Coordinates of N, CA and C in Angstrom, one line a residue:
M208 N 35.1 -42.2 9.4 CA 33.2 -42.5 10.2 C 33.5 -43.0 11.7
K209 N 34.2 -43.4 11.4 CA 34.6 -44.6 13.5 C 35.0 -42.9 13.9
A210 N 35.5 -42.2 13.5 CA 36.3 -41.3 14.5 C 35.3 -39.8 14.6
I211 N 34.1 -40.2 13.8 CA 33.0 -39.3 13.7 C 32.0 -39.7 15.5
A212 N 32.2 -40.8 15.0 CA 31.2 -42.3 15.5 C 31.1 -41.9 17.4
A213 N 32.8 -41.4 17.6 CA 34.0 -42.0 18.7 C 33.6 -40.4 19.8
R214 N 33.4 -39.4 18.1 CA 33.1 -37.8 19.3 C 31.1 -37.9 19.1
R215 N 30.0 -38.5 19.2 CA 29.4 -38.0 19.2 C 28.6 -37.7 20.1
N216 N 29.2 -38.8 21.3 CA 28.7 -38.7 23.0 C 30.1 -36.4 23.4
H217 N 30.6 -35.8 22.5 CA 30.9 -34.6 22.9 C 30.6 -33.9 23.6
R218 N 31.5 -33.2 24.8 CA 29.5 -32.5 25.9 C 29.8 -31.4 24.8
F219 N 30.5 -30.7 23.5 CA 29.6 -29.5 22.1 C 28.7 -30.5 20.8
A220 N 29.3 -31.6 21.0 CA 28.7 -32.1 19.7 C 26.9 -31.2 19.3
P221 N 26.0 -31.3 21.0 CA 25.1 -30.7 20.5 C 24.8 -28.6 20.1
V222 N 26.3 -28.8 20.5 CA 26.5 -27.1 20.1 C 26.3 -27.0 18.3
V223 N 27.4 -27.5 18.2 CA 28.6 -28.2 16.4 C 26.9 -28.1 15.5
L224 N 26.1 -29.5 16.7 CA 25.2 -29.5 14.9 C 24.2 -28.3 15.6
L225 N 23.9 -27.3 16.2 CA 23.0 -26.4 17.0 C 23.4 -25.5 15.3
L226 N 24.9 -25.6 15.5 CA 25.5 -24.8 14.7 C 24.9 -24.7 13.2
L227 N 24.9 -25.6 12.7 CA 24.7 -27.0 12.0 C 23.4 -26.6 10.7
A228 N 22.7 -27.1 11.8 CA 21.3 -26.4 11.9 C 20.8 -25.6 10.9
L229 N 21.5 -24.4 12.0 CA 21.1 -23.0 11.8 C 21.3 -22.6 10.7
L230 N 23.0 -22.6 10.0 CA 23.2 -22.9 9.1 C 23.0 -23.2 7.9
V231 N 22.4 -24.5 7.6 CA 21.4 -25.0 7.1 C 19.9 -24.2 6.7
T232 N 19.2 -23.6 7.9 CA 18.4 -23.2 7.6 C 17.8 -22.0 7.2
G233 N 19.3 -21.1 7.0 CA 19.3 -19.5 6.9 C 20.0 -20.1 5.5
G234 N 20.8 -21.4 5.0 CA 20.4 -20.8 3.3 C 19.6 -20.9 2.5
V235 N 17.8 -22.2 2.7 CA 17.5 -22.9 2.2 C 16.8 -21.5 2.0
Y236 N 15.9 -20.5 3.9 CA 15.5 -19.9 3.8 C 15.9 -17.8 3.0
A237 N 17.3 -18.4 2.5 CA 18.1 -17.6 1.6 C 17.8 -17.6 -0.1
A238 N 17.7 -18.7 -0.6 CA 17.9 -19.0 -1.1 C 16.3 -19.2 -2.5
L239 N 15.5 -19.7 -0.6 CA 13.8 -19.8 -1.4 C 13.0 -17.9 -0.8
M240 N 13.1 -17.8 -0.3 CA 12.7 -16.1 -0.1 C 12.5 -15.7 -0.5
P241 N 11.0 -14.5 -1.4 CA 11.4 -13.5 -2.2 C 12.6 -12.5 -2.3
S242 N 12.5 -11.8 -3.6 CA 14.0 -11.3 -3.7 C 12.5 -9.6 -3.2
P243 N 13.2 -8.4 -3.2 CA 13.1 -7.7 -2.5 C 13.2 -6.9 -4.1
A244 N 11.3 -5.7 -4.1 CA 11.9 -4.9 -5.2 C 13.2 -3.5 -5.0
V245 N 14.1 -4.2 -6.3 CA 14.7 -2.9 -6.1 C 14.2 -1.8 -7.2
A246 N 15.6 -0.2 -7.3 CA 15.2 0.1 -8.3 C 16.3 0.0 -9.1
A247 N 15.8 -0.1 -10.9 CA 16.8 -0.6 -11.6 C 17.9 1.0 -12.0
A248 N 18.7 0.1 -11.8 CA 19.6 1.4 -12.2 C 19.2 1.9 -13.4
A249 N 19.0 3.8 -13.4 CA 19.1 4.2 -13.7 C 19.8 6.0 -14.3
D250 N 19.9 6.6 -15.3 CA 20.9 7.3 -16.0 C 21.6 8.6 -15.2
Q251 N 22.5 8.5 -14.9 CA 22.7 9.8 -14.3 C 22.7 11.2 -14.5
S252 N 22.1 11.9 -15.3 CA 21.4 12.9 -15.4 C 19.7 12.7 -14.3
D253 N 19.6 11.6 -14.9 CA 18.1 11.8 -13.9 C 18.5 12.2 -12.5
I254 N 19.5 11.5 -12.4 CA 20.0 11.2 -11.1 C 20.6 12.5 -10.6
E255 N 21.1 13.5 -10.8 CA 21.7 14.6 -10.3 C 20.5 15.9 -11.1
G256 N 20.0 15.6 -11.9 CA 18.4 16.3 -11.8 C 17.7 16.1 -10.8
G257 N 17.2 15.4 -10.3 CA 16.7 14.1 -8.8 C 17.5 15.6 -7.9
K258 N 19.0 15.1 -7.7 CA 18.9 16.3 -6.9 C 18.8 17.0 -6.5
A259 N 18.5 18.8 -7.5 CA 18.8 19.3 -7.5 C 17.5 19.7 -7.0
L260 N 16.7 18.7 -7.5 CA 15.1 18.9 -7.3 C 14.7 19.1 -5.7
F261 N 15.1 17.5 -5.8 CA 14.9 17.5 -4.5 C 15.9 18.5 -3.0
R262 N 17.2 19.2 -4.1 CA 17.2 19.6 -2.2 C 16.8 21.9 -2.4
A263 N 15.6 21.7 -3.8 CA 14.8 23.0 -3.8 C 14.0 22.8 -3.4
N264 N 13.6 21.7 -3.1 CA 11.6 21.5 -2.5 C 12.1 20.7 -1.6
C265 N 13.3 20.0 -0.8 CA 12.2 18.4 -0.1 C 13.4 18.5 1.1
A266 N 14.6 19.3 1.0 CA 15.7 19.2 2.2 C 15.7 20.3 2.8
T267 N 14.1 21.1 3.2 CA 14.1 22.1 4.0 C 13.4 20.8 5.5
C268 N 12.9 19.6 4.9 CA 12.1 18.9 5.8 C 13.2 17.5 5.6
H269 N 13.4 16.9 4.8 CA 14.5 15.9 5.5 C 15.6 15.8 5.0
G270 N 15.9 17.6 4.8 CA 17.2 17.0 5.3 C 18.5 16.9 3.7
P271 N 19.5 17.6 3.6 CA 19.8 17.9 2.3 C 20.2 17.2 1.4
S272 N 20.5 15.3 2.2 CA 20.9 14.2 1.6 C 19.8 12.8 2.1
A273 N 18.9 14.0 2.3 CA 17.7 13.0 2.5 C 17.9 11.5 3.8
E274 N 18.1 12.5 4.7 CA 19.0 11.3 6.6 C 17.6 11.9 6.6
G275 N 16.5 13.0 6.8 CA 15.8 12.7 7.3 C 15.7 13.6 9.3
R276 N 14.7 14.1 9.9 CA 14.8 14.9 10.4 C 14.0 14.6 12.1
E277 N 14.1 15.3 13.1 CA 13.5 14.8 14.0 C 12.1 15.2 13.9
G278 N 10.8 14.3 13.8 CA 9.8 14.4 12.9 C 9.8 13.8 11.9
V279 N 10.7 13.9 11.0 CA 10.4 13.8 9.3 C 11.4 12.7 9.0
P280 N 10.9 11.9 8.0 CA 11.1 10.1 8.0 C 12.6 10.9 7.3
S281 N 13.6 9.4 6.9 CA 14.9 9.6 6.8 C 14.1 8.9 5.4
L282 N 14.7 9.2 3.4 CA 14.2 8.4 2.8 C 15.7 8.0 2.8
V283 N 16.3 7.6 3.1 CA 16.8 6.8 2.3 C 16.6 5.1 2.4
G284 N 16.5 4.3 1.6 CA 16.3 2.6 1.4 C 14.9 2.7 1.5
V285 N 14.1 4.3 1.1 CA 12.3 3.2 0.6 C 12.0 3.6 -0.5
G286 N 13.0 3.6 -1.7 CA 12.9 3.2 -3.2 C 12.6 4.3 -4.1
A287 N 12.4 4.2 -4.7 CA 11.5 4.7 -5.9 C 10.1 4.5 -6.1
A288 N 9.5 3.5 -6.0 CA 7.8 3.5 -5.3 C 7.2 4.5 -4.8
S289 N 8.6 4.5 -3.9 CA 7.2 5.3 -2.0 C 7.7 6.5 -3.1
V290 N 8.2 6.9 -3.8 CA 8.8 9.1 -4.3 C 7.5 9.3 -5.1
D291 N 7.3 8.0 -5.8 CA 6.2 8.3 -6.9 C 5.5 8.1 -6.7
F292 N 4.7 7.1 -5.6 CA 3.5 7.6 -4.8 C 3.0 8.1 -4.1
Q293 N 4.3 9.3 -3.7 CA 4.0 10.3 -2.6 C 3.8 11.5 -3.4
V294 N 4.2 12.2 -4.5 CA 4.9 12.9 -5.3 C 3.5 12.9 -5.7
S295 N 3.2 11.8 -6.8 CA 2.6 11.6 -8.3 C 0.4 12.1 -7.9
T296 N 0.4 12.1 -6.0 CA -0.1 11.9 -5.5 C -0.7 13.6 -4.6
G297 N 0.0 14.0 -5.2 CA 0.3 15.4 -4.1 C 0.5 15.2 -3.5
R298 N 0.9 14.3 -2.4 CA 0.7 14.0 -0.5 C 2.2 14.9 -0.7
M299 N 3.1 14.6 -1.2 CA 4.5 15.0 -1.3 C 4.6 16.2 -2.5
P300 N 5.3 17.6 -2.2 CA 5.8 18.1 -0.9 C 4.0 18.7 -0.3
M301 N 4.9 18.4 1.6 CA 3.2 18.1 2.0 C 2.2 20.1 2.0
Q302 N 1.9 20.6 1.8 CA 0.9 21.8 2.3 C 0.4 22.3 3.3
Q303 N 0.5 21.5 4.5 CA 0.4 21.2 5.7 C 0.1 20.9 7.0
N304 N 0.8 21.3 7.9 CA 1.3 19.8 8.7 C -0.7 19.0 9.6
G305 N -0.6 17.8 9.7 CA -1.4 17.2 9.7 C -1.7 16.6 9.7
P306 N -2.7 15.6 10.8 CA -2.6 14.2 10.9 C -1.8 13.4 9.9
Q307 N -2.0 13.2 9.0 CA -1.7 12.7 7.6 C -2.0 14.2 6.7
A308 N -0.8 13.3 5.4 CA -1.4 13.9 4.4 C -2.2 13.5 2.9
A309 N -2.4 15.0 3.3 CA -4.0 14.6 2.0 C -3.3 15.1 0.5
A310 N -4.8 13.9 -0.1 CA -3.7 14.0 -1.6 C -4.5 15.3 -2.2
K311 N -3.2 16.2 -3.4 CA -4.3 16.9 -3.7 C -3.6 17.2 -4.7
P312 N -3.4 17.3 -6.2 CA -2.7 18.2 -7.6 C -1.3 17.5 -7.3
P313 N -0.5 17.0 -8.5 CA 0.7 16.9 -8.2 C 1.2 18.3 -8.2
Q314 N 2.7 18.7 -7.7 CA 3.5 19.8 -7.7 C 4.8 19.8 -9.4
F315 N 4.5 18.1 -9.5 CA 6.0 18.0 -10.2 C 5.1 17.7 -11.1
D316 N 5.6 17.8 -12.3 CA 5.4 17.1 -13.8 C 5.7 15.6 -14.4
E317 N 5.6 14.9 -15.0 CA 5.9 13.2 -14.3 C 7.0 13.1 -14.7
E318 N 8.0 13.9 -15.6 CA 10.0 13.7 -16.1 C 10.0 14.7 -15.1
Q319 N 10.0 15.0 -13.6 CA 10.5 15.2 -12.6 C 10.2 14.7 -11.4
I320 N 8.9 13.7 -11.0 CA 8.8 12.6 -10.1 C 9.3 11.4 -10.8
S321 N 9.8 11.0 -11.8 CA 10.7 10.9 -12.3 C 12.3 10.8 -12.0
Q322 N 12.7 12.0 -12.1 CA 14.0 12.1 -11.4 C 14.2 12.3 -10.0
L323 N 12.8 12.3 -9.4 CA 13.0 12.7 -8.1 C 13.6 11.1 -7.4
A324 N 12.0 10.2 -8.4 CA 12.5 8.5 -8.4 C 13.1 8.0 -8.3
A325 N 14.1 8.4 -8.7 CA 15.9 8.6 -9.1 C 17.3 8.8 -8.4
Y326 N 17.0 10.2 -8.0 CA 17.7 10.2 -6.5 C 17.7 9.5 -6.1
V327 N 16.4 9.4 -5.3 CA 16.2 8.7 -3.5 C 15.8 7.0 -3.7
A328 N 15.7 6.6 -4.7 CA 16.2 4.8 -5.3 C 18.1 5.3 -5.6
S329 N 18.0 6.3 -5.6 CA 20.5 5.9 -6.0 C 21.1 6.2 -3.9
L330 N 20.0 6.1 -3.2 CA 21.0 6.4 -1.9 C 20.5 5.2 -1.1
G331 N 19.8 3.8 -2.0 CA 19.6 2.8 -1.5 C 19.0 2.1 -1.7
P332 N 18.5 1.1 -1.6 CA 17.8 -0.3 -2.8 C 16.2 -0.4 -1.3
G333 N 15.4 -0.5 -2.6 CA 13.9 -0.3 -1.6 C 12.9 -0.8 -3.2
P334 N 11.2 -1.0 -3.3 CA 11.0 -0.7 -4.1 C 10.6 0.4 -5.1
A335 N 11.1 -0.5 -6.4 CA 10.7 0.0 -7.4 C 9.5 0.3 -8.0
I336 N 9.2 0.8 -9.1 CA 8.6 1.4 -9.5 C 8.2 0.1 -10.4
P337 N 6.7 -0.9 -9.9 CA 5.9 -0.9 -10.9 C 6.7 -1.3 -12.6
P338 N 6.6 -1.9 -13.6 CA 5.8 -2.6 -15.0 C 5.2 -2.3 -15.1
Q339 N 4.4 -1.8 -16.7 CA 3.0 -1.7 -16.7 C 2.4 -3.1 -16.7
E340 N 2.5 -3.6 -16.9 CA 2.7 -5.0 -17.7 C 2.6 -5.6 -15.5
Q341 N 2.7 -5.1 -14.7 CA 2.2 -5.9 -13.6 C 1.1 -4.8 -12.9
V342 N 0.7 -4.0 -13.3 CA -0.6 -3.1 -12.9 C -2.0 -3.1 -13.3
D343 N -1.1 -3.8 -14.9 CA -2.5 -3.9 -15.7 C -3.3 -4.7 -15.2
P344 N -4.7 -4.2 -14.9 CA -6.4 -4.8 -14.7 C -6.9 -5.8 -15.2
A345 N -6.2 -6.2 -16.8 CA -6.6 -6.9 -17.6 C -5.8 -8.8 -17.5
G346 N -4.5 -8.1 -16.6 CA -3.8 -9.5 -16.3 C -4.3 -10.0 -15.0
G347 N -5.1 -9.1 -14.4 CA -5.7 -10.1 -12.8 C -7.2 -10.5 -13.0
D348 N -8.0 -11.1 -11.8 CA -8.8 -12.0 -11.3 C -9.8 -11.1 -10.4
A349 N -10.1 -10.0 -11.5 CA -10.9 -9.4 -10.3 C -12.1 -10.4 -9.2
A350 N -12.6 -11.4 -9.1 CA -12.9 -11.9 -8.3 C -12.2 -12.3 -7.0
N351 N -11.2 -12.9 -7.3 CA -9.9 -13.5 -6.7 C -9.3 -12.0 -5.5
G352 N -9.5 -11.7 -7.3 CA -9.4 -9.9 -6.0 C -9.9 -8.8 -5.2
M353 N -11.7 -10.1 -5.5 CA -12.9 -9.6 -4.4 C -12.7 -9.4 -2.9
A354 N -12.7 -11.0 -3.0 CA -11.6 -11.9 -2.0 C -10.4 -11.6 -0.7
L355 N -9.6 -10.9 -2.0 CA -8.5 -10.4 -1.2 C -9.1 -9.8 -0.1
F356 N -9.4 -8.7 -1.1 CA -9.4 -7.2 -0.6 C -10.8 -6.7 0.1
R357 N -11.7 -8.1 0.5 CA -11.8 -7.9 1.7 C -11.4 -7.9 2.6
T358 N -10.7 -9.1 2.8 CA -9.7 -9.9 3.9 C -8.4 -9.1 4.6
N359 N -8.0 -7.9 3.4 CA -7.1 -6.9 3.7 C -7.6 -5.9 4.0
C360 N -8.0 -5.1 3.6 CA -8.1 -4.2 3.3 C -9.3 -3.4 2.9
A361 N -10.6 -4.4 3.3 CA -11.8 -3.6 3.5 C -12.2 -3.4 5.0
M362 N -11.5 -3.1 6.0 CA -11.1 -2.7 7.4 C -11.5 -1.2 7.1
C363 N -10.1 -0.8 6.4 CA -10.6 0.7 6.9 C -10.4 1.1 5.4
H364 N -10.6 0.5 4.1 CA -11.2 1.7 3.1 C -12.4 0.7 2.2
G365 N -13.4 0.3 3.6 CA -14.2 -0.1 2.8 C -14.9 -1.3 1.9
S366 N -15.3 -1.7 1.7 CA -16.1 -3.0 0.7 C -15.3 -3.2 -0.3
I367 N -15.8 -1.6 -1.1 CA -15.2 -1.2 -2.3 C -14.0 0.3 -2.0
G368 N -14.0 -0.3 -1.4 CA -12.2 1.1 -1.9 C -13.3 2.7 -1.6
K369 N -14.0 2.2 -0.8 CA -14.6 3.7 -1.0 C -14.2 4.7 0.1
G370 N -13.3 4.3 0.8 CA -11.8 5.4 2.7 C -13.2 5.3 3.3
G371 N -12.3 5.5 4.7 CA -12.9 5.3 6.0 C -12.8 6.4 7.1
A372 N -12.9 6.7 7.2 CA -12.1 6.7 9.3 C -11.9 5.8 9.8
L373 N -10.4 6.6 10.1 CA -9.9 6.1 11.2 C -9.2 6.5 12.4
S374 N -8.1 7.0 14.1 CA -9.1 7.0 15.0 C -7.6 7.9 14.6
E375 N -7.5 9.3 15.5 CA -6.3 10.7 15.8 C -6.6 11.2 14.6
G376 N -8.0 11.2 13.6 CA -7.9 12.2 12.8 C -7.2 12.0 11.3
K377 N -6.9 10.6 11.3 CA -6.7 9.9 9.7 C -7.5 9.1 9.4
Y378 N -7.1 9.1 8.5 CA -8.8 8.7 7.5 C -8.0 7.5 6.2
A379 N -8.3 7.1 6.0 CA -8.4 5.6 5.2 C -8.6 6.1 3.3
P380 N -8.3 6.8 2.7 CA -9.2 7.4 1.2 C -8.9 7.0 0.4
S381 N -10.7 6.9 -0.3 CA -11.2 6.8 -1.5 C -9.8 6.0 -2.6
L382 N -10.0 5.2 -3.2 CA -9.6 4.8 -3.8 C -9.4 4.3 -5.9
A383 N -11.0 5.5 -6.0 CA -11.6 4.8 -5.9 C -10.6 6.5 -7.6
G384 N -10.4 7.0 -7.4 CA -9.2 8.2 -8.4 C -7.9 7.6 -7.9
S385 N -7.7 6.2 -7.9 CA -5.6 6.8 -7.3 C -5.6 5.9 -9.0
T386 N -3.9 6.2 -9.3 CA -4.3 4.8 -11.3 C -4.0 3.7 -10.0
P387 N -4.2 2.3 -10.6 CA -3.5 0.9 -10.7 C -2.2 1.3 -10.9
T388 N -1.4 1.8 -11.1 CA 0.4 2.0 -10.4 C 0.6 2.0 -9.1
Q389 N 0.3 3.5 -8.7 CA -0.2 3.6 -7.2 C -0.7 2.9 -6.3
I390 N -1.6 2.0 -6.8 CA -2.6 1.1 -5.7 C -1.4 0.5 -5.3
Y391 N -0.6 0.0 -6.7 CA 0.3 -1.6 -6.7 C 1.8 -0.4 -5.4
E392 N 1.5 0.9 -5.8 CA 2.9 1.2 -5.5 C 2.1 1.1 -3.3
A393 N 1.1 1.6 -3.5 CA 0.8 2.2 -1.8 C 1.2 0.7 -1.5
M394 N 0.5 -0.4 -1.8 CA 1.0 -2.0 -1.0 C 2.4 -2.4 -0.6
V395 N 3.0 -1.9 -1.8 CA 4.7 -2.3 -1.4 C 5.3 -1.2 0.0
T396 N 4.5 0.4 -0.3 CA 5.5 1.2 -0.2 C 4.8 1.0 1.6
G397 N 3.8 0.9 1.8 CA 3.1 1.3 3.7 C 2.4 2.5 3.5
P398 N 1.9 3.4 2.9 CA 2.3 5.4 3.3 C 1.2 5.0 4.4
Q399 N 2.3 6.2 5.3 CA 1.0 6.8 7.1 C 0.7 5.4 7.1
S400 N -0.9 5.3 7.5 CA -0.5 4.4 8.6 C -1.5 3.1 7.8
M401 N -1.1 3.1 6.3 CA -1.0 1.8 5.5 C 0.2 1.0 6.8
P402 N -0.4 -0.6 6.4 CA 0.8 -1.4 6.4 C 1.5 -1.7 5.1
V403 N 2.1 -2.4 5.3 CA 3.0 -3.1 3.9 C 2.3 -4.3 3.4
F404 N 2.5 -4.7 2.1 CA 1.9 -6.0 1.9 C 3.2 -6.5 0.8
N405 N 4.3 -7.1 1.3 CA 5.4 -7.1 0.5 C 5.0 -8.1 0.3
D406 N 5.4 -9.2 -0.8 CA 5.7 -9.9 -1.4 C 5.2 -12.0 0.0
A407 N 5.6 -11.4 0.5 CA 5.5 -12.1 1.6 C 4.1 -12.5 1.7
N408 N 3.1 -11.6 2.3 CA 1.5 -11.3 2.3 C 0.9 -11.3 1.3
L409 N 1.4 -10.7 -0.3 CA 0.1 -10.8 -1.0 C 1.0 -10.9 -2.4
S410 N 1.0 -11.8 -3.1 CA 2.5 -12.0 -4.0 C 1.2 -10.8 -4.9
P411 N 2.9 -10.9 -6.1 CA 2.5 -9.4 -7.1 C 1.4 -10.5 -8.0
D412 N 0.6 -11.5 -8.7 CA -0.7 -12.2 -8.9 C -1.3 -10.9 -7.6
E413 N -1.6 -11.7 -6.9 CA -2.1 -10.9 -5.5 C -3.1 -10.2 -5.8
K414 N -1.2 -9.1 -5.7 CA -2.0 -7.5 -6.4 C -2.3 -7.0 -7.6
Q415 N -2.1 -7.8 -8.3 CA -2.7 -7.2 -9.6 C -4.4 -7.9 -9.4
D416 N -4.8 -8.6 -9.5 CA -5.4 -9.5 -8.8 C -6.1 -8.2 -8.0
I417 N -6.0 -7.5 -6.8 CA -6.7 -6.2 -6.2 C -7.6 -5.4 -6.9
I418 N -5.7 -4.8 -8.1 CA -5.8 -3.6 -8.8 C -7.7 -4.0 -9.9
A419 N -7.3 -5.1 -10.4 CA -8.3 -6.1 -11.6 C -9.9 -5.5 -10.8
F420 N -9.5 -5.6 -8.8 CA -11.3 -5.8 -9.2 C -11.7 -4.3 -8.7
L421 N -10.5 -3.5 -8.4 CA -10.7 -1.9 -7.8 C -11.5 -1.0 -9.0
E422 N -10.3 -1.2 -10.7 CA -10.8 -1.1 -12.1 C -12.1 -1.2 -12.1
E423 N -12.7 -2.2 -11.7 CA -14.8 -2.8 -12.1 C -15.3 -1.9 -11.1
Q424 N -15.0 -1.7 -10.0 CA -16.2 -0.2 -9.3 C -16.0 0.7 -10.3
K425 N -15.1 0.9 -10.5 CA -15.0 2.2 -11.5 C -16.3 2.3 -12.4
A426 N -16.3 1.2 -12.5 CA -17.7 1.4 -13.9 C -18.9 1.7 -12.9
G427 N -19.5 1.8 -11.8 CA -20.3 1.9 -11.5 C -21.5 1.0 -10.9
S428 N -22.5 1.0 -9.9 CA -23.1 0.1 -9.3 C -24.4 -0.6 -10.7
P429 N -24.0 -1.8 -10.8 CA -24.8 -2.1 -11.5 C -26.8 -2.6 -10.8
G430 N -26.4 -2.1 -9.7 CA -28.2 -1.9 -8.6 C -28.6 -1.2 -8.5
G431 N -28.1 0.0 -8.9 CA -29.1 1.5 -8.8 C -27.9 2.4 -7.7
T432 N -28.7 3.1 -7.2 CA -27.9 4.3 -6.0 C -27.2 3.3 -5.7
D433 N -25.9 3.5 -5.1 CA -24.8 2.2 -4.3 C -24.9 3.3 -2.9
L434 N -25.9 4.5 -3.1 CA -25.8 4.8 -0.9 C -24.9 4.7 -0.6
G435 N -23.4 5.7 -1.0 CA -22.7 6.1 -0.6 C -21.5 5.5 -0.9
A436 N -21.7 3.9 -1.6 CA -20.6 2.4 -1.1 C -20.7 2.3 0.8
I437 N -21.1 3.0 1.3 CA -20.4 2.6 2.9 C -20.9 1.5 3.9
G438 N -22.0 0.4 3.4 CA -21.7 -1.1 3.2 C -23.6 -0.7 4.1
P439 N -24.0 -0.8 5.3 CA -24.7 -1.5 5.8 C -26.1 -0.5 6.9
V440 N -25.0 0.7 7.6 CA -25.0 1.2 7.6 C -25.9 2.6 7.2
A441 N -25.3 2.8 5.7 CA -26.3 3.8 5.4 C -27.6 3.0 4.5
E442 N -27.4 1.4 4.2 CA -28.6 1.0 3.5 C -30.0 0.3 4.6
G443 N -29.1 0.3 6.0 CA -30.3 0.0 7.7 C -30.6 1.8 7.6
L444 N -30.6 2.8 7.6 CA -30.6 3.8 7.4 C -31.6 4.3 6.9
W445 N -31.6 3.7 5.8 CA -32.5 4.1 4.6 C -33.6 3.0 5.0
V446 N -33.7 1.6 5.0 CA -35.0 0.8 5.7 C -35.6 1.6 6.6
W447 N -35.0 1.8 7.4 CA -35.5 2.3 9.2 C -35.9 4.1 8.9
V448 N -35.5 4.9 8.3 CA -36.0 5.9 8.3 C -36.8 6.2 7.4
V449 N -36.4 5.8 5.9 CA -37.6 5.8 4.4 C -39.0 4.9 3.6
G450 N -37.8 3.3 4.2 CA -39.0 2.6 3.9 C -40.1 2.4 5.3
I451 N -39.3 2.5 6.7 CA -40.6 2.3 7.9 C -41.3 3.1 8.0
G452 N -40.4 4.7 7.7 CA -41.7 5.6 7.6 C -42.8 6.0 6.2
L453 N -42.3 6.0 5.4 CA -43.2 5.3 4.5 C -44.4 4.2 4.3
L454 N -43.9 3.2 5.1 CA -45.1 2.6 5.9 C -46.0 3.5 6.7
I455 N -45.9 3.4 7.5 CA -46.0 4.1 8.8 C -47.4 5.1 8.0
G456 N -46.6 5.9 7.8 CA -47.2 7.6 6.9 C -48.2 6.4 6.7
C457 N -48.4 5.5 5.2 CA -49.7 4.8 4.4 C -50.5 4.5 5.8
A458 N -50.4 3.9 6.9 CA -51.0 3.4 7.8 C -51.7 4.0 8.7
V459 N -51.0 5.6 8.2 CA -52.1 6.4 9.6 C -53.6 7.5 8.2
W460 N -52.0 7.1 7.0 CA -53.3 7.8 6.4 C -54.5 7.0 5.6
I461 N -54.3 4.9 5.9 CA -55.6 4.9 5.6 C -56.4 4.3 6.5
G462 N -56.5 4.5 8.3 CA -57.2 4.7 9.5 C -57.6 6.0 9.0
A463 N -56.9 7.2 9.0 CA -57.2 8.2 8.4 C -59.1 8.3 7.6
K464 N -58.5 7.4 7.1 CA -59.8 7.0 5.5 C -61.4 6.6 6.4
S465 N -60.8 5.3 7.4 CA -61.3 5.2 6.7 C -62.5 5.2 8.4
S466 N -62.0 5.7 9.2 CA -63.0 7.2 10.1 C -63.6 7.7 10.0

């Protein structure tokens, strides 16, 4: 201790203390940070089958080893969740070039999609396809999901997930036809213009709450017609054009009858 105390005023002491502080901070962060979801080990036959499908259907754009090309992203490290989302929604293979890939009927069956996902997952770690219990709406809190959705998602997808326009010909799609698995995968992979919501932004339980809220919207509007569910614009148009129009018509009719 005397030796350490004698060297506390050494000119390199601040540097040593700074390095120690950085090491401790890094160790604590590594121990406490949420671990990224990675694909589980897949059967080798699925990987080989996915590799054959990839080279026959995807390599033209993404390259034979999924390394990507100019204007086409690399798929190394995107994970199984990204492939499952893009292919199961029919966005990939892309039908035509445009501001963004549109959803359409999928080109592959479930087994083929699983094989493609297994192959891409084998190229590098990335978000895995979530287990069914993680996306089960019954396990979520719809009320909390509503608050989370309107804070993080409604500015693009609308207050109940009916979609909306973005800039440069892009758009936020309606979520009415999306499965719980696809919604979860979109949040963890951030397709197209959508940001990634990792576990530091939204915990797995909070993602499940959002899924529960969106599932409840599929039950319809308890208050009657939803006027397209696009918010106050449609409601204001109804009030001004139809509501006030009727009042003006009634006033004119009353005035004509009294004259």
